[in-house]
XYZ file of C-alpha atoms in Angstrom:
443
model
C 26.499 12.923 -17.613
C 24.770 10.018 -15.616
C 22.532 7.741 -17.251
C 18.956 6.939 -15.306
C 17.284 4.088 -16.192
C 13.299 4.393 -15.323
C 11.946 0.883 -15.373
C 7.660 1.162 -15.403
C 6.172 3.910 -17.771
C 3.268 4.694 -15.670
C 2.425 8.181 -13.174
C 5.608 7.769 -11.270
C 8.151 6.501 -13.938
C 7.172 9.137 -16.468
C 7.358 11.771 -13.593
C 10.734 10.423 -12.429
C 12.085 11.423 -16.285
C 11.195 14.581 -16.545
C 12.571 16.106 -13.477
C 15.510 13.552 -14.280
C 16.102 15.176 -17.648
C 15.771 18.795 -16.082
C 18.617 17.554 -13.877
C 20.343 16.877 -16.374
C 20.109 12.878 -16.351
C 20.406 10.754 -19.624
C 17.323 9.547 -19.411
C 15.802 6.102 -20.487
C 12.595 4.754 -19.195
C 11.656 0.715 -20.184
C 8.612 -0.913 -19.352
C 7.751 -4.719 -20.265
C 4.236 -3.546 -20.738
C 2.461 -1.242 -22.280
C 2.750 2.447 -22.038
C -0.364 4.613 -22.183
C -1.232 6.878 -25.280
C -1.125 9.714 -22.695
C 2.558 9.299 -21.359
C 4.211 8.030 -24.611
C 2.739 11.832 -25.922
C 4.993 13.083 -22.257
C 8.512 11.361 -23.420
C 8.141 11.815 -27.170
C 7.476 15.956 -26.498
C 10.209 15.658 -23.800
C 12.705 13.850 -26.492
C 13.031 11.272 -23.759
C 14.230 7.822 -25.254
C 11.434 5.289 -23.716
C 10.488 1.309 -25.027
C 7.754 -0.593 -24.245
C 6.653 -4.421 -24.641
C 10.181 -5.480 -23.457
C 13.487 -3.869 -21.872
C 16.913 -4.122 -23.320
C 18.970 -5.562 -20.671
C 22.172 -3.579 -22.188
C 21.101 -0.458 -21.965
C 19.553 -0.939 -18.007
C 22.427 -2.496 -17.346
C 24.300 0.582 -18.575
C 22.669 2.925 -15.648
C 24.569 4.368 -13.208
C 21.053 5.470 -11.062
C 17.749 2.910 -11.547
C 14.693 3.883 -10.822
C 11.760 1.424 -10.134
C 8.138 1.100 -10.301
C 6.639 0.201 -6.830
C 4.384 -2.321 -8.427
C 7.998 -4.335 -9.891
C 8.902 -7.195 -7.153
C 12.819 -7.121 -6.081
C 12.207 -11.057 -6.777
C 12.709 -9.954 -10.215
C 15.013 -11.496 -12.221
C 16.198 -8.351 -13.885
C 16.039 -6.051 -10.597
C 17.863 -8.711 -9.269
C 20.683 -8.278 -12.286
C 20.757 -4.609 -11.633
C 22.015 -5.016 -8.185
C 23.826 -7.812 -8.388
C 25.645 -5.503 -11.128
C 26.345 -2.805 -8.144
C 23.595 -0.658 -9.655
C 21.384 1.606 -7.318
C 17.841 1.502 -7.029
C 16.128 3.501 -5.713
C 12.058 4.460 -5.313
C 10.464 7.885 -7.227
C 9.774 9.858 -3.517
C 13.919 9.031 -2.471
C 15.061 10.619 -6.577
C 12.337 13.577 -6.345
C 13.328 14.260 -2.450
C 16.611 14.943 -3.173
C 15.554 18.211 -5.163
C 13.269 19.768 -2.920
C 13.841 21.328 0.757
C 10.128 21.452 1.151
C 8.804 20.072 4.264
C 7.627 16.580 3.822
C 4.949 14.898 5.965
C 4.448 11.482 4.271
C 1.286 8.860 5.152
C 2.155 4.877 5.626
C -0.410 2.181 6.922
C -2.258 -1.133 6.131
C -5.328 1.286 5.857
C -6.712 4.618 6.278
C -3.435 6.272 3.629
C -5.456 8.117 1.338
C -7.840 9.011 2.877
C -5.423 10.515 6.545
C -3.332 11.946 3.302
C -5.959 13.951 1.579
C -7.281 14.717 4.989
C -4.202 16.584 5.964
C -3.526 17.919 2.795
C -7.522 19.483 3.160
C -6.556 21.065 6.275
C -3.313 21.759 5.788
C -4.291 23.744 2.113
C -6.320 26.398 3.787
C -3.309 28.177 5.025
C -0.331 26.875 3.345
C 1.384 26.105 -0.066
C 0.826 22.159 -0.160
C 1.154 19.620 -2.624
C -0.866 15.810 -2.298
C 1.278 12.847 -3.708
C 3.094 9.870 -3.417
C 0.685 7.310 -3.871
C -2.039 9.397 -5.204
C -2.375 12.229 -7.511
C 0.272 13.767 -9.479
C 3.592 12.691 -9.883
C 5.933 13.645 -6.760
C 8.953 13.853 -8.744
C 7.055 16.061 -11.216
C 5.647 18.460 -8.691
C 9.557 18.705 -7.481
C 10.001 19.962 -11.073
C 6.981 22.347 -12.083
C 5.291 23.594 -8.631
C 8.032 22.914 -6.270
C 5.549 23.296 -3.082
C 7.066 24.584 0.336
C 5.179 21.519 1.424
C 4.271 17.981 0.295
C 1.842 14.933 1.593
C 2.794 11.957 0.540
C 1.126 8.960 0.900
C 3.666 6.275 0.848
C 3.264 2.345 0.325
C 5.382 -0.005 2.012
C 6.616 -0.927 -1.459
C 8.058 2.891 -1.946
C 9.379 2.748 1.640
C 11.576 -0.186 0.184
C 13.627 1.125 -2.106
C 14.249 4.362 -0.069
C 18.034 5.397 1.179
C 18.459 8.528 2.359
C 14.711 9.743 1.873
C 13.184 11.350 5.637
C 9.875 12.611 6.562
C 9.735 15.358 9.305
C 6.521 14.138 9.739
C 5.926 10.278 9.327
C 2.259 9.256 9.922
C 1.722 5.412 10.273
C -1.410 4.650 10.923
C -2.098 0.504 11.484
C 0.431 -2.495 10.593
C -1.635 -5.728 9.574
C -1.217 -8.578 7.199
C -0.652 -7.353 3.520
C 1.314 -8.139 0.317
C 2.389 -11.076 2.461
C 3.488 -12.678 -1.296
C 5.493 -9.917 -1.635
C 7.125 -10.545 1.515
C 7.933 -14.008 2.070
C 4.914 -14.656 3.337
C 6.646 -13.406 6.506
C 4.631 -10.950 8.914
C 8.159 -9.182 9.974
C 9.540 -8.259 6.977
C 6.409 -6.181 5.667
C 6.524 -4.426 9.845
C 10.318 -3.858 9.471
C 9.314 -2.202 5.433
C 6.412 -0.106 7.297
C 8.429 1.614 9.780
C 11.086 2.512 7.376
C 9.526 5.590 6.809
C 11.397 6.290 10.352
C 14.840 4.663 9.301
C 16.082 8.057 8.483
C 14.554 10.617 11.237
C 15.909 12.648 13.671
C 14.499 13.867 16.934
C 13.966 16.741 15.195
C 11.530 14.791 13.159
C 7.796 13.643 14.918
C 6.693 9.982 14.065
C 2.932 10.034 14.935
C 1.127 6.721 15.299
C -1.670 3.844 16.351
C -0.840 3.611 20.183
C -3.772 1.002 20.496
C -1.914 -0.782 17.207
C -0.666 -3.563 19.157
C 2.038 -4.738 15.996
C 3.221 -1.075 16.163
C 3.624 -0.338 19.970
C 5.374 -4.149 20.209
C 7.894 -3.310 17.649
C 8.516 0.204 19.030
C 9.064 -1.773 22.677
C 12.260 -3.658 21.213
C 13.655 -1.439 18.398
C 14.514 2.076 18.845
C 14.116 5.045 16.642
C 14.966 8.411 16.628
C 12.037 10.876 16.126
C 9.902 12.334 18.470
C 7.233 10.551 19.312
C 3.216 11.384 19.414
C 0.896 8.655 19.902
C -2.935 8.690 19.222
C -5.475 6.818 21.640
C -9.099 5.724 21.083
C -8.675 3.990 24.577
C -5.539 5.525 26.836
C -4.664 9.061 28.259
C -1.720 10.543 26.200
C 0.552 13.223 27.845
C 2.143 14.299 24.255
C -0.202 13.012 21.474
C -3.914 12.724 20.648
C -6.830 10.627 22.582
C -10.223 10.472 22.965
C -12.060 11.117 25.779
C -15.637 10.876 25.788
C -16.849 13.140 22.790
C -13.767 15.103 21.901
C -10.347 14.889 20.553
C -7.606 16.381 22.936
C -4.112 16.864 21.101
C -1.226 17.578 23.070
C 2.195 18.800 21.873
C 4.451 20.207 24.396
C 1.878 21.293 27.156
C -0.157 22.890 24.223
C -3.200 21.772 24.304
C -6.518 21.633 21.069
C -9.708 20.490 22.077
C -11.962 18.655 18.977
C -15.462 18.074 19.095
C -15.959 14.921 17.179
C -20.101 15.412 17.175
C -20.524 17.206 13.607
C -17.027 15.189 12.058
C -18.084 13.839 8.516
C -16.431 10.517 8.412
C -17.732 8.189 9.785
C -16.817 5.147 12.386
C -13.935 4.445 14.714
C -11.466 3.808 12.470
C -12.384 7.641 10.870
C -11.758 9.246 14.449
C -7.882 7.903 14.426
C -7.416 9.056 11.009
C -8.630 12.223 12.013
C -6.581 12.625 15.012
C -3.248 12.025 13.213
C -4.773 14.284 10.652
C -4.962 16.977 13.685
C -2.098 16.441 15.099
C 0.267 17.042 11.573
C -2.083 20.495 11.644
C -1.469 21.173 15.517
C 2.716 20.574 14.744
C 2.316 23.127 11.467
C 0.329 25.468 13.626
C -2.857 25.536 11.565
C -4.894 27.426 13.291
C -7.602 25.975 15.808
C -10.362 26.854 13.978
C -9.635 25.626 10.516
C -8.576 22.362 11.495
C -11.940 22.219 13.227
C -13.914 23.761 9.999
C -12.148 20.921 7.619
C -12.672 18.543 9.430
C -16.674 19.131 9.325
C -16.294 19.572 5.777
C -14.169 16.942 4.657
C -15.896 14.964 1.872
C -13.971 11.547 2.110
C -12.217 10.150 -1.004
C -13.701 8.064 -3.649
C -13.748 3.863 -3.241
C -13.770 4.663 0.519
C -17.181 3.513 2.322
C -18.940 5.982 -0.579
C -22.310 6.132 0.037
C -23.349 5.966 -3.588
C -27.410 5.819 -4.054
C -30.183 4.719 -1.949
C -33.169 3.197 -4.440
C -35.802 1.990 -3.052
C -34.469 2.760 1.337
C -31.673 0.858 0.532
C -28.359 2.170 0.700
C -25.554 0.989 -1.675
C -21.963 1.410 -0.906
C -18.006 1.396 -2.568
C -15.749 0.362 -0.449
C -13.702 -1.199 -3.453
C -10.462 0.330 -1.877
C -10.366 -2.066 0.783
C -8.231 -4.768 -1.000
C -7.095 -6.426 2.147
C -9.425 -8.026 5.296
C -8.454 -5.209 8.146
C -9.995 -2.608 5.558
C -13.026 -4.536 5.420
C -13.034 -5.424 8.920
C -13.727 -1.082 9.293
C -16.533 -0.900 6.463
C -18.292 -3.889 8.340
C -17.749 -2.370 11.885
C -19.398 1.122 10.339
C -22.109 -1.091 9.501
C -25.563 -0.278 10.678
C -28.114 -1.675 8.894
C -28.209 -5.546 7.816
C -26.404 -5.879 4.727
C -25.818 -7.401 1.660
C -21.854 -7.936 1.379
C -20.009 -7.948 -2.027
C -16.322 -9.955 -1.706
C -13.464 -11.715 -3.678
C -10.654 -11.112 -6.245
C -7.321 -12.095 -5.506
C -7.149 -13.313 -2.605
C -3.195 -12.260 -0.981
C -3.137 -15.294 2.112
C -6.200 -13.307 4.002
C -7.335 -15.060 7.193
C -11.044 -13.879 7.542
C -11.272 -14.557 10.857
C -11.416 -11.541 12.110
C -14.401 -10.758 10.015
C -16.867 -13.607 11.683
C -18.568 -11.849 14.216
C -19.733 -9.075 11.892
C -20.275 -11.398 9.341
C -22.750 -13.177 12.128
C -24.185 -10.274 12.848
C -24.609 -7.710 10.087
C -24.436 -9.642 6.770
C -27.902 -11.524 5.511
C -26.230 -12.625 2.492
C -23.195 -12.276 0.502
C -22.098 -12.035 -3.445
C -18.355 -13.855 -4.138
C -17.467 -11.749 -7.001
C -14.231 -13.124 -8.114
C -12.271 -16.090 -10.760
C -12.044 -18.234 -7.846
C -14.347 -17.880 -4.726
C -13.675 -21.601 -3.226
C -11.872 -20.220 -0.303
C -14.966 -17.697 0.679
C -17.619 -20.339 -0.238
C -16.057 -22.342 2.138
C -14.950 -19.783 4.816
C -19.061 -18.342 4.771
C -21.176 -20.885 3.610
C -22.222 -21.887 7.108
C -23.163 -18.074 8.426
C -25.508 -16.854 6.179
C -28.208 -18.231 4.140
C -27.947 -17.019 1.318
C -24.268 -16.679 -0.662
C -23.854 -16.945 -4.363
C -21.154 -16.272 -6.628
C -20.316 -14.571 -10.022
C -17.827 -13.235 -12.513
C -19.524 -9.584 -13.368
C -20.497 -7.025 -11.471
C -23.702 -6.011 -13.303
C -24.805 -9.033 -12.296
C -23.510 -9.128 -8.404
C -25.477 -5.859 -8.080
C -29.021 -6.901 -9.664
C -28.401 -10.113 -7.519
C -28.416 -7.690 -4.428
C -31.178 -5.486 -5.667
C -32.632 -8.791 -5.687
C -31.814 -9.740 -2.485
C -32.170 -6.096 -0.435
C -35.398 -5.060 1.317
C -35.967 -1.670 2.742
C -33.748 -0.179 5.517
C -30.890 -3.192 3.862
C -27.173 -1.855 2.558
C -25.336 -3.183 0.318
C -21.614 -2.745 0.549
C -18.953 -3.715 -1.839
C -16.504 -4.279 0.209
C -13.930 -7.120 -1.558
C -10.989 -7.399 0.880
C -9.026 -8.668 -1.903
C -7.074 -7.530 -4.997
C -8.998 -6.070 -7.847
C -6.779 -7.831 -10.796
C -8.683 -11.036 -11.825
C -11.739 -9.259 -13.244
C -10.447 -5.449 -13.386
C -7.482 -3.132 -14.043
C -7.627 -2.085 -10.849
C -9.931 -1.004 -7.740
C -11.135 2.132 -9.055
C -12.160 0.287 -12.641
C -13.650 -2.165 -10.414
C -15.751 0.778 -7.623
C -16.409 2.381 -11.173
C -18.182 -0.694 -12.938
C -19.902 -0.874 -9.075
C -21.062 2.812 -9.624
C -22.696 2.813 -13.107
C -24.698 -0.930 -12.018
C -25.936 1.031 -9.567
C -26.974 3.734 -11.653
C -28.580 1.636 -14.301
C -31.009 -0.206 -12.255
């Protein structure tokens, strides 16, 4: 019996443990931190051996195969040791994909992954049996075990792509590439770019790569690197013969001379970046033969995702917006670009080597006050101190929202768009977003 060791007792780890056991592996799960009770209960109920609070090396290094949680870096001494012992390390998506014949749509990019994956799922589920997973929702491995849908939409991070071997989505989407997680990539942007393009690594000419033709990083990489996939670009500025482009108020999508046209005037998601997300999603739907009417109706009734430019409440004619999912500068760029009111901006957290220069134009044009919310706000205070009349700092969400309430005037907006990771003050970006919403509702 082959031995499968799983590092990390979260959603992906426990899902992999269940699938591994069902496929005849001797399974052991190890988490250096504390495993949540709900996951412990699942492991106990299924009689899967596990430990938390430490790693027992002898039990781990006896593995034939290791599935590691995407949050564990390759530089971790234990991971290095595992590799030095010649043990294969894979991600959950690599492991689970071996046990399904489903058509897989894989979505990656620095920003917009969750919105685009959720939108594709929203369109496809009207006509197909489909699961949504990857970096979102219920574990891919567990869905393969329990439902095994004929189609999956997977939101895939660079960390998950780092540990693929044979994984191959039939349709891959690369939304954009901007500097992010550089601390995981030796502060080399080219390493992060290469990681993102791994989504097309195993594709053939029968598979598709949908990508943003306006993104210079993607375009430059494709000029000097070959991919086997059939390319379907999308663009706001260029006419695309095979792919999607914006023509005045219409999205035009052409695949093998078969064109569909989608009007943009009734779309629920705002901002140029969301037109791109909708182009990518519509291209997938067109490839999978979803009816034009279904695509159009789905685009018009999609409600967006939590923590992404989420309109929370309007109080005294001031709109409060939760964009906690903006954990990097580029995501905040899109948020500020879409603002049409004078904005009080709540920003800060764990800086991942951020360069805020690209935000200067919007800060000068749209931001009237800045509230820095983090343990260390020195870089933000120094960068933006001279650009706005009011800049303050706090380490409490409730206080940040109260300050914003006092500063806001009729017609203003209060935007939480941190441009940073959340782990200095919050459990996750979800926790940060929910605390913001709770604080707004308590005003």
